[in-house]
CSV table of C-alpha atoms in Angstrom, one decimal:
chain,number,residue,atom,x,y,z
A,1,MET,CA,-33.6,10.1,52.4
A,2,ASP,CA,-30.1,10.6,54.3
A,3,ASP,CA,-28.0,7.5,55.4
A,4,PRO,CA,-26.1,8.7,58.1
A,5,ARG,CA,-23.3,5.6,57.1
A,6,LEU,CA,-23.0,8.1,53.5
A,7,ARG,CA,-22.1,11.1,56.0
A,8,ALA,CA,-18.4,10.8,55.9
A,9,LEU,CA,-18.5,9.4,53.1
A,10,ARG,CA,-19.4,12.6,51.0
A,11,PRO,CA,-17.6,16.3,50.7
A,12,SER,CA,-20.5,19.5,50.7
A,13,GLY,CA,-22.0,20.0,48.3
A,14,LEU,CA,-23.5,16.8,47.7
A,15,GLU,CA,-26.9,15.1,48.4
A,16,VAL,CA,-27.9,11.1,48.1
A,17,ARG,CA,-30.5,10.4,46.4
A,18,ARG,CA,-32.7,6.9,46.1
A,19,VAL,CA,-34.3,5.8,43.0
A,20,VAL,CA,-38.3,5.1,44.0
A,21,GLY,CA,-39.2,2.3,43.9
A,22,ARG,CA,-35.7,0.5,42.7
A,23,PRO,CA,-34.3,-0.5,45.8
A,24,ASP,CA,-32.0,-2.5,43.4
A,25,LEU,CA,-30.2,0.5,42.6
A,26,PRO,CA,-27.6,1.3,44.7
A,27,ASP,CA,-27.6,5.1,46.1
A,28,LEU,CA,-27.0,8.3,43.2
A,29,LEU,CA,-24.6,11.2,44.3
A,30,ARG,CA,-26.2,14.6,43.2
A,31,THR,CA,-24.6,17.8,42.3
A,32,ARG,CA,-26.2,21.1,41.8
A,33,ASP,CA,-23.9,21.3,38.4
A,34,ALA,CA,-23.8,17.6,37.9
A,35,ARG,CA,-26.4,14.9,36.6
A,36,PRO,CA,-26.5,12.0,39.1
A,37,ARG,CA,-24.0,9.3,39.4
A,38,LEU,CA,-24.5,5.4,41.0
A,39,LEU,CA,-22.5,4.5,43.8
A,40,PRO,CA,-20.8,2.8,43.8
A,41,ARG,CA,-18.6,0.8,41.4
A,42,LEU,CA,-15.9,-2.1,40.0
A,43,PRO,CA,-14.1,-4.2,40.5
A,44,SER,CA,-13.9,-7.2,41.2
A,45,ARG,CA,-12.4,-7.3,45.1
A,46,PRO,CA,-14.6,-5.0,47.5
A,47,ALA,CA,-15.2,-1.4,44.9
A,48,ALA,CA,-14.0,1.9,46.6
A,49,THR,CA,-17.2,3.8,46.6
A,50,ARG,CA,-15.8,7.3,48.1
A,51,ARG,CA,-12.7,8.5,50.3
A,52,ASP,CA,-12.8,9.2,54.4
A,53,THR,CA,-12.4,12.6,56.3
A,54,SER,CA,-9.3,11.6,56.0
A,55,GLY,CA,-8.6,11.5,51.8
A,56,THR,CA,-8.4,7.6,51.9
A,57,PRO,CA,-10.4,5.0,49.9
A,58,ILE,CA,-12.4,2.8,51.8
A,59,CYS,CA,-15.0,-0.3,49.9
A,60,ARG,CA,-18.5,-0.7,50.6
A,61,ASP,CA,-17.6,-3.2,53.9
A,62,CYS,CA,-15.2,-0.8,55.7
A,63,ALA,CA,-17.8,2.2,54.9
A,64,GLY,CA,-20.8,0.0,57.0
A,65,ILE,CA,-22.9,-0.6,53.7
A,66,SER,CA,-24.4,-3.5,53.6
A,67,ARG,CA,-27.0,-3.5,50.4
A,68,ASP,CA,-24.9,-6.2,48.0
A,69,PHE,CA,-23.6,-5.1,44.5
A,70,PHE,CA,-22.0,-8.4,43.3
A,71,TYR,CA,-22.9,-9.5,39.3
A,72,ASP,CA,-24.4,-12.8,39.2
A,73,ARG,CA,-23.2,-14.6,36.6
A,74,CYS,CA,-19.5,-13.2,37.0
A,75,GLY,CA,-19.6,-12.9,40.6
A,76,PHE,CA,-17.6,-9.2,40.2
A,77,GLU,CA,-18.4,-6.3,42.3
A,78,GLY,CA,-19.9,-2.6,40.6
A,79,LEU,CA,-22.6,-0.6,38.8
A,80,LEU,CA,-25.5,-3.5,38.6
A,81,LEU,CA,-27.3,-3.7,34.6
A,82,ARG,CA,-30.0,-4.8,33.6
A,83,GLY,CA,-30.7,-8.7,35.6
A,84,ARG,CA,-28.0,-7.8,38.1
A,85,LEU,CA,-25.6,-8.7,35.1
A,86,CYS,CA,-22.0,-6.5,34.8
A,87,GLU,CA,-21.6,-4.5,31.8
A,88,ARG,CA,-19.1,-7.0,29.8
A,89,CYS,CA,-22.0,-9.8,30.3
A,90,THR,CA,-24.4,-7.7,29.0
A,91,LEU,CA,-22.8,-7.6,25.5
A,92,ALA,CA,-22.2,-11.1,25.6
A,93,ASP,CA,-25.4,-11.8,25.5
A,94,THR,CA,-26.6,-8.7,23.2
A,95,LEU,CA,-23.9,-9.8,20.5
A,96,THR,CA,-25.2,-14.0,21.0
A,97,ARG,CA,-28.7,-12.2,20.4
A,98,LEU,CA,-27.6,-10.3,17.5
A,99,LEU,CA,-25.9,-13.1,15.8
A,100,ASP,CA,-27.8,-16.0,17.1
A,101,ASP,CA,-27.8,-18.2,13.9
A,102,GLY,CA,-31.2,-20.0,15.8
A,103,THR,CA,-29.7,-22.3,17.9
A,104,GLY,CA,-29.1,-19.6,20.6
A,105,ARG,CA,-25.8,-19.5,20.1
A,106,ALA,CA,-23.6,-16.9,17.6
A,107,THR,CA,-22.6,-18.2,15.0
A,108,PRO,CA,-19.4,-19.7,14.6
A,109,SER,CA,-17.9,-17.9,11.7
A,110,LEU,CA,-18.9,-14.6,14.0
A,111,GLN,CA,-17.0,-16.2,17.0
A,112,PRO,CA,-13.3,-14.4,16.4
A,113,LEU,CA,-15.4,-11.3,16.4
A,114,VAL,CA,-17.1,-12.0,19.3
A,115,THR,CA,-14.8,-13.2,21.0
A,116,ALA,CA,-12.1,-9.8,20.3
A,117,LEU,CA,-14.7,-6.9,21.4
A,118,LEU,CA,-15.5,-9.0,24.6
A,119,GLU,CA,-11.9,-9.6,25.6
A,120,MET,CA,-11.3,-5.1,25.0
A,121,ASP,CA,-11.7,-3.2,28.0
A,122,ARG,CA,-14.4,-0.3,28.9
A,123,PRO,CA,-17.0,-2.7,27.2
A,124,LYS,CA,-19.7,-0.1,28.3
A,125,SER,CA,-17.8,1.3,24.6
A,126,ARG,CA,-19.0,-1.2,22.4
A,127,LEU,CA,-22.5,-1.6,24.0
A,128,ILE,CA,-23.2,2.0,23.3
A,129,TRP,CA,-21.5,1.2,20.0
A,130,LEU,CA,-24.3,-1.1,19.6
A,131,ARG,CA,-27.1,0.5,19.8
A,132,ASN,CA,-26.4,1.5,16.0
A,133,PRO,CA,-29.6,0.7,14.0
A,134,ASN,CA,-27.1,0.5,11.0
A,135,VAL,CA,-24.4,-1.9,13.1
A,136,VAL,CA,-27.6,-3.9,14.6
A,137,ARG,CA,-28.8,-4.8,10.8
A,138,LEU,CA,-25.1,-5.2,9.8
A,139,LEU,CA,-24.8,-7.9,12.5
A,140,ARG,CA,-27.9,-9.8,11.7
A,141,ASP,CA,-27.6,-10.0,8.4
A,142,LEU,CA,-23.3,-11.6,8.3
A,143,ALA,CA,-25.0,-13.9,10.9
A,144,THR,CA,-27.5,-14.6,8.8
A,145,GLY,CA,-26.0,-15.6,5.2
A,146,SER,CA,-27.9,-12.0,4.0
A,147,ILE,CA,-24.5,-9.9,3.1
A,148,PRO,CA,-21.8,-12.5,2.3
A,149,LEU,CA,-18.8,-12.7,4.5
A,150,THR,CA,-16.4,-11.7,2.4
A,151,HIS,CA,-15.1,-7.8,1.1
A,152,ASP,CA,-16.8,-8.1,-1.7
A,153,GLY,CA,-19.9,-8.7,-0.1
A,154,LEU,CA,-19.2,-5.8,2.7
A,155,HIS,CA,-18.6,-3.1,-0.1
A,156,GLN,CA,-21.6,-1.9,-1.3
A,157,GLU,CA,-23.5,-2.2,2.3
A,158,THR,CA,-24.1,1.5,3.4
A,159,PRO,CA,-22.9,3.4,5.1
A,160,TRP,CA,-19.4,3.2,4.3
A,161,ARG,CA,-18.1,4.5,7.5
A,162,THR,CA,-20.1,2.2,9.9
A,163,VAL,CA,-19.0,-0.7,7.6
A,164,ALA,CA,-15.4,0.1,7.4
A,165,HIS,CA,-15.4,0.1,11.0
A,166,LEU,CA,-17.0,-3.2,11.0
A,167,ARG,CA,-14.8,-4.2,8.1
A,168,ASP,CA,-11.7,-3.5,10.6
A,169,LEU,CA,-13.0,-5.1,13.2
A,170,LEU,CA,-13.9,-8.4,10.9
A,171,MET,CA,-9.9,-8.0,9.8
A,172,ASP,CA,-8.7,-7.3,13.1
A,173,SER,CA,-9.4,-10.7,15.0
A,174,GLY,CA,-9.1,-13.1,11.2
A,175,VAL,CA,-12.4,-13.2,10.1
A,176,LEU,CA,-12.1,-12.0,7.2
A,177,PRO,CA,-8.5,-11.4,5.7
A,178,ARG,CA,-6.8,-8.9,6.0
A,179,VAL,CA,-6.7,-6.4,3.2
A,180,ASP,CA,-5.2,-3.1,2.6
A,181,ARG,CA,-7.9,0.0,4.2
A,182,GLN,CA,-6.9,2.3,2.0
A,183,ILE,CA,-7.3,1.0,-1.2
A,184,MET,CA,-10.7,-0.5,0.3
A,185,LEU,CA,-11.4,2.4,0.7
A,186,TYR,CA,-10.6,4.4,-2.4
A,187,GLN,CA,-12.4,1.7,-4.7
A,188,ARG,CA,-15.2,2.4,-3.0
A,189,TRP,CA,-14.8,6.3,-3.8
A,190,LEU,CA,-13.3,5.6,-6.9
A,191,THR,CA,-16.8,3.5,-7.8
A,192,GLU,CA,-19.3,6.5,-6.6
A,193,ARG,CA,-16.3,8.8,-8.9
A,194,LEU,CA,-17.3,7.3,-11.8
A,195,ALA,CA,-21.2,6.8,-11.0
A,196,VAL,CA,-21.5,10.1,-11.7
A,197,ILE,CA,-19.7,11.3,-15.1
A,198,GLU,CA,-22.1,11.4,-17.7
A,199,ASP,CA,-19.7,10.9,-21.1
A,200,PRO,CA,-19.0,6.3,-21.7
A,201,GLU,CA,-16.5,7.4,-22.7
A,202,HIS,CA,-14.8,9.7,-20.3
A,203,ARG,CA,-16.0,7.3,-18.2
A,204,ARG,CA,-14.3,4.0,-19.4
A,205,CYS,CA,-10.8,5.6,-19.7
A,206,LEU,CA,-11.1,6.4,-16.1
A,207,GLN,CA,-12.0,2.8,-15.0
A,208,HIS,CA,-8.6,2.8,-17.9
A,209,PHE,CA,-6.3,4.5,-16.4
A,210,ALA,CA,-7.1,4.0,-12.4
A,211,THR,CA,-7.1,-0.1,-12.9
A,212,TRP,CA,-4.3,-0.9,-15.0
A,213,HIS,CA,-1.9,2.2,-13.3
A,214,GLN,CA,-3.6,4.3,-10.1
A,215,MET,CA,-4.1,0.9,-8.4
A,216,ARG,CA,-1.4,-1.4,-9.0
A,217,ARG,CA,1.3,1.0,-8.6
A,218,LEU,CA,-1.2,0.9,-5.1
A,219,ARG,CA,-0.6,-2.5,-4.7
A,220,SER,CA,2.7,-2.8,-5.1
A,221,LYS,CA,3.2,-0.3,-2.3
A,222,ALA,CA,1.2,-2.2,-0.3
A,223,GLU,CA,3.2,-5.9,-0.3
A,224,LYS,CA,5.3,-3.4,0.8
A,225,GLY,CA,4.1,-2.5,3.4
A,226,PRO,CA,0.3,-0.5,5.0
A,227,LEU,CA,-0.6,2.4,2.6
A,228,GLY,CA,-1.0,5.7,3.8
A,229,ARG,CA,-3.7,8.8,3.3
A,230,SER,CA,-1.6,11.3,1.2
A,231,GLN,CA,-1.2,8.1,-1.2
A,232,THR,CA,-4.7,7.4,-2.1
A,233,SER,CA,-5.6,11.3,-1.6
A,234,GLN,CA,-2.6,11.8,-4.8
A,235,ALA,CA,-5.0,9.3,-6.6
A,236,LYS,CA,-8.2,11.0,-6.1
A,237,GLN,CA,-6.5,14.3,-7.1
A,238,GLU,CA,-5.5,12.9,-10.5
A,239,ILE,CA,-8.6,11.0,-11.5
A,240,THR,CA,-10.8,14.1,-10.3
A,241,GLN,CA,-7.7,16.5,-13.0
A,242,ALA,CA,-8.5,13.3,-14.9
A,243,GLY,CA,-11.8,14.1,-15.5
A,244,VAL,CA,-11.8,18.3,-15.3
A,245,PHE,CA,-8.9,17.2,-18.2
A,246,LEU,CA,-11.2,15.5,-20.7
A,247,ALA,CA,-14.3,18.0,-19.5
A,248,TRP,CA,-12.4,20.8,-20.8
A,249,HIS,CA,-10.8,18.7,-23.9
A,250,THR,CA,-14.4,17.9,-25.0
A,251,GLU,CA,-16.6,21.6,-24.2
A,252,LYS,CA,-13.1,23.6,-24.1
A,253,LEU,CA,-14.3,25.0,-20.6
A,254,ALA,CA,-11.9,27.6,-18.5
A,255,THR,CA,-8.1,26.0,-19.3
A,256,ARG,CA,-7.3,23.8,-16.0
A,257,ARG,CA,-3.4,22.5,-15.0
A,258,PRO,CA,-3.8,19.2,-16.6
A,259,ALA,CA,-2.5,16.0,-15.0
A,260,GLN,CA,0.3,15.2,-15.9
A,261,THR,CA,0.4,11.6,-14.4
A,262,PHE,CA,-2.5,11.0,-16.6
A,263,LEU,CA,-1.5,12.3,-20.3
A,264,HIS,CA,1.9,10.2,-19.2
A,265,TRP,CA,0.2,7.2,-19.6
A,266,CYS,CA,-2.2,7.5,-22.0
A,267,MET,CA,1.2,8.5,-24.4
A,268,LYS,CA,1.8,5.4,-22.8
A,269,THR,CA,-1.2,3.7,-24.3
A,270,SER,CA,-1.5,5.4,-27.8
A,271,ARG,CA,-4.6,7.3,-26.4
A,272,MET,CA,-2.9,10.5,-28.2
A,273,PRO,CA,0.7,11.4,-29.5
A,274,ARG,CA,4.2,11.8,-27.5
A,275,LEU,CA,4.3,15.8,-26.0
A,276,THR,CA,6.8,17.2,-24.3
A,277,LEU,CA,5.1,18.1,-21.2
A,278,PRO,CA,6.0,21.3,-19.1
A,279,PRO,CA,8.1,21.0,-15.6
A,280,GLN,CA,5.2,20.8,-12.1
A,281,VAL,CA,5.3,23.2,-10.3
A,282,ILE,CA,7.4,21.9,-6.8
A,283,ASN,CA,5.6,24.7,-4.2
A,284,GLN,CA,9.3,25.3,-2.3
A,285,ASP,CA,9.6,24.4,1.4
A,286,GLN,CA,9.6,26.9,4.6
A,287,ALA,CA,13.2,27.2,5.2
A,288,PRO,CA,14.5,24.8,7.9
A,289,LEU,CA,15.0,25.9,11.2
A,290,HIS,CA,18.4,26.7,12.5
A,291,GLN,CA,20.6,23.9,14.2
A,292,HIS,CA,21.2,25.7,17.6
A,293,ARG,CA,17.1,26.2,17.6
A,294,ARG,CA,16.3,22.5,16.7
A,295,LEU,CA,18.9,21.3,19.9
A,296,ALA,CA,17.0,23.4,21.6
A,297,ILE,CA,13.9,22.4,20.9
A,298,LEU,CA,14.6,18.5,21.5
A,299,ARG,CA,16.2,19.2,24.5
A,300,ARG,CA,13.2,20.6,25.8
A,301,THR,CA,10.9,17.6,24.4
A,302,LEU,CA,13.6,15.5,26.0
A,303,ASN,CA,13.2,17.0,29.4
A,304,ASP,CA,9.9,18.8,29.2
A,305,ASP,CA,7.7,15.7,31.8
A,306,SER,CA,5.1,17.8,31.0
A,307,LEU,CA,4.6,17.1,28.0
A,308,SER,CA,2.8,14.1,26.6
A,309,LEU,CA,4.8,10.8,26.1
A,310,ARG,CA,3.3,10.4,21.7
A,311,ALA,CA,4.1,14.0,21.1
A,312,ARG,CA,7.6,14.0,22.6
A,313,GLY,CA,8.0,10.5,20.8
A,314,ALA,CA,7.0,11.6,18.0
A,315,ALA,CA,9.4,14.8,18.2
A,316,ALA,CA,12.4,12.8,18.9
A,317,LEU,CA,11.8,11.0,15.8
A,318,VAL,CA,11.2,14.1,13.6
A,319,LEU,CA,13.7,16.0,15.4
A,320,LEU,CA,16.5,13.5,15.6
A,321,TYR,CA,16.1,11.0,12.3
A,322,ALA,CA,14.4,14.2,9.7
A,323,GLN,CA,11.3,11.3,9.7
A,324,PRO,CA,7.8,12.5,8.2
A,325,VAL,CA,5.7,12.1,10.0
A,326,THR,CA,3.4,10.2,7.4
A,327,ARG,CA,5.8,7.1,7.8
A,328,ILE,CA,6.8,7.6,12.1
A,329,VAL,CA,3.1,7.1,12.1
A,330,ARG,CA,3.6,3.2,10.3
A,331,LEU,CA,6.0,2.6,12.1
A,332,THR,CA,5.7,-1.2,14.8
A,333,VAL,CA,6.7,-2.0,18.3
A,334,ASP,CA,9.1,-5.3,18.2
A,335,ASP,CA,10.1,-7.0,21.6
A,336,GLY,CA,13.5,-6.5,21.9
A,337,GLY,CA,16.3,-6.0,24.7
A,338,THR,CA,18.0,-2.8,23.0
A,339,VAL,CA,15.7,0.5,21.9
A,340,THR,CA,16.5,0.6,17.6
A,341,VAL,CA,14.6,2.0,15.0
A,342,ARG,CA,15.2,0.3,11.6
A,343,LEU,CA,14.0,3.5,8.9
A,344,GLY,CA,16.3,1.2,6.5
A,345,ASP,CA,19.2,-1.3,6.7
A,346,PRO,CA,21.1,-2.3,9.5
A,347,PRO,CA,18.2,-0.3,12.4
A,348,SER,CA,19.7,2.9,13.8
A,349,PRO,CA,19.8,2.2,18.3
A,350,LEU,CA,18.4,5.2,19.8
A,351,PRO,CA,20.8,7.6,22.0
A,352,GLU,CA,20.3,6.2,25.5
A,353,PRO,CA,17.9,9.8,26.3
A,354,VAL,CA,15.4,8.8,23.7
A,355,ALA,CA,15.4,4.9,24.7
A,356,ASP,CA,14.3,5.9,28.1
A,357,LEU,CA,11.5,7.9,26.2
A,358,VAL,CA,10.0,5.5,23.4
A,359,ARG,CA,10.0,2.8,26.5
A,360,ALA,CA,7.8,4.6,28.3
A,361,TYR,CA,5.6,5.8,25.7
A,362,VAL,CA,5.4,1.3,24.8
A,363,GLN,CA,4.4,0.8,28.1
A,364,SER,CA,1.1,3.5,28.4
A,365,HIS,CA,0.2,2.3,24.9
A,366,GLN,CA,-2.3,0.1,28.2
A,367,HIS,CA,-3.8,3.2,29.6
A,368,LEU,CA,-4.8,4.1,25.8
A,369,PRO,CA,-8.5,5.6,26.4
A,370,TYR,CA,-9.9,3.5,23.4
A,371,ALA,CA,-9.9,-0.1,23.6
A,372,SER,CA,-10.0,-1.3,20.4
A,373,ASN,CA,-6.4,-0.9,19.8
A,374,ARG,CA,-4.6,-1.0,22.4
A,375,SER,CA,-3.3,-4.3,21.6
A,376,SER,CA,-2.6,-3.2,18.2
A,377,GLN,CA,1.8,-3.3,17.3
A,378,TRP,CA,1.3,0.1,15.7
A,379,LEU,CA,3.5,2.3,17.9
A,380,PHE,CA,1.1,5.3,17.2
A,381,PRO,CA,-1.9,2.9,17.2
A,382,GLY,CA,-4.6,5.0,15.9
A,383,ARG,CA,-8.8,4.9,17.0
A,384,GLN,CA,-10.3,2.0,14.1
A,385,PRO,CA,-8.7,-1.6,14.9
A,386,GLY,CA,-5.6,-2.5,13.6
A,387,GLN,CA,-5.0,0.4,12.1
A,388,PRO,CA,-1.9,2.8,13.3
A,389,MET,CA,-3.1,7.3,14.0
A,390,ASN,CA,-3.8,9.3,11.8
A,391,PRO,CA,-0.4,11.4,10.5
A,392,VAL,CA,-2.7,14.7,9.5
A,393,SER,CA,-3.3,14.3,14.0
A,394,LEU,CA,-0.2,13.7,15.0
A,395,GLN,CA,1.2,16.6,13.3
A,396,VAL,CA,-1.2,19.0,15.0
A,397,HIS,CA,0.6,16.8,18.4
A,398,LEU,CA,3.8,18.3,17.8
A,399,ARG,CA,2.5,21.8,16.3
A,400,LYS,CA,1.1,21.8,20.3
A,401,ILE,CA,4.0,21.3,22.0
A,402,GLY,CA,6.2,23.7,19.5
A,403,VAL,CA,7.7,21.9,17.2
A,404,PRO,CA,7.1,22.3,12.8
A,405,PRO,CA,7.4,18.6,11.7
A,406,GLN,CA,8.6,20.2,7.9
A,407,ARG,CA,11.1,22.5,9.2
A,408,GLY,CA,12.3,20.3,12.0
A,409,ARG,CA,12.9,16.9,9.8
A,410,THR,CA,14.9,19.4,6.9
A,411,SER,CA,16.7,20.8,9.7
A,412,ALA,CA,18.0,17.6,10.9
A,413,ILE,CA,18.6,15.1,7.4
A,414,ARG,CA,20.5,18.6,6.3
A,415,GLN,CA,22.7,18.0,9.1
A,416,LEU,CA,23.2,14.9,9.3
A,417,VAL,CA,23.9,14.6,5.4
A,418,LEU,CA,27.6,16.9,6.6
A,419,GLN,CA,28.3,15.0,9.6
A,420,ALA,CA,28.2,11.4,6.8
A,421,PRO,CA,28.7,9.8,3.4
A,422,THR,CA,25.3,11.1,1.0
A,423,PRO,CA,25.0,6.7,0.9
A,424,VAL,CA,24.9,5.9,4.4
A,425,ILE,CA,22.3,8.5,5.1
A,426,ALA,CA,20.4,7.9,2.3
A,427,GLU,CA,20.2,3.4,3.5
A,428,ALA,CA,19.7,3.7,7.8
A,429,LEU,CA,16.9,6.8,6.5
A,430,GLY,CA,14.5,5.7,4.3
A,431,TYR,CA,15.7,8.0,2.4
A,432,HIS,CA,16.3,8.0,-1.8
A,433,ASP,CA,19.9,8.5,-2.9
A,434,LYS,CA,18.6,11.0,-5.8
A,435,THR,CA,16.6,13.2,-3.0
A,436,ALA,CA,19.9,12.9,-1.1
A,437,THR,CA,22.6,13.6,-3.2
A,438,ARG,CA,19.9,17.2,-4.1
A,439,LEU,CA,20.3,17.7,-0.1
A,440,VAL,CA,23.7,17.3,0.6
A,441,THR,CA,24.3,19.9,-2.6
A,442,GLU,CA,21.4,22.5,-0.5
A,443,ALA,CA,23.3,21.7,2.4
A,444,GLY,CA,27.0,22.4,0.4
A,445,GLY,CA,28.7,18.6,1.7
A,446,THR,CA,31.6,17.1,-0.1
A,447,TRP,CA,30.7,13.7,0.0
A,448,SER,CA,29.9,14.1,-3.4
A,449,ARG,CA,32.4,11.6,-4.6
A,450,TYR,CA,31.8,8.7,-1.6
A,451,ALA,CA,31.8,5.8,-2.9
A,452,PRO,CA,29.0,3.3,-1.3
A,453,GLY,CA,29.2,-0.2,-1.3
A,454,ASP,CA,31.1,-1.8,1.8
A,455,HIS,CA,35.1,-0.2,2.7
A,456,THR,CA,35.7,-3.2,5.2
A,457,GLN,CA,37.0,-5.4,2.2
């Protein structure tokens, strides 16, 4: 069973086995501790099967292997799947079969989705995704019209995670109009939350609060830019606290901290008399980093090539421009010669060491391990199509390289407001005027009498 042509390619500890009764499959390489894997694999030119005794990769022809591994349809060479087709051709046939409108072709309304899926790298991941029975059901129902091809049509479907991913793909491919993802997820959560409230008066009150206060606020913010999870998480917390307060008010349960936002809305809409509410207690942040410590971390971040480019780029934005992680993940990439970051007005230029780091990181996007978001314009793309990276995940990456996001940001902004007038810093970095004024007071700044505006006139 040992082929002498493969002896020069096989390192010690490996043995070659053939699949009995399947002459169309290549030889299998097996180790004692590893599962068998097929030999050889891609790309379009003669595939490099193994390395010779000197460690140089050699192709099938140079190895003297006469077996044919070219695909019958597209002519590429690599791992043969069912029907001597490659993974991409198999994916195309699978999508056509699932989205068939009765003519043997994918329904025209879903053709952009087919094109987008076929253009993604790693088609094997899409084939694995299509093994999910819920995905198969949703695609077939969309193709036959059982599920309307609208946001409302998908809103009631389950499971919600599968539906959310499919909706992201449909929006990213242009099949559905783009709607803020966080708002859609919040609306779904709100429907489920209100359904478990037994008191109809409480449910109606919370529905009005969510519709006329929360949704209006969220939509207004979404018009300026995509929402983050923290904003919808705050809305969920407000609904939960309001429900607890209504239950306490009715049943006289143990005292709970009332929802300030909900109570202010009740007073504004004449649902309760006007009262003076105690101020909310805000937990103080941890002590900021010392200036020397912040600069030492920044210097190590810029010079240590063993750290990931993604974490180093994010750390530079935190330690230099005092940006929260929730804002960093919303930054997008635009083509241009000079590297600038638009946090406020005007855009802030990146110093050359940081600019080189950001350029290298942007160029590495094409090597992302997840294919669905590789063409995204987000500076920090996430795993979901068209969505940025989860800020919690980015915080984990920063802490792994020794960068405390909150303390580092606080140290940076306090140093910046000591070096320039507060209105200038606030406008350039996207800070609110009151926040910047409070920070300069805490830092002992001397720009309190600086008048904002154009001083060149």
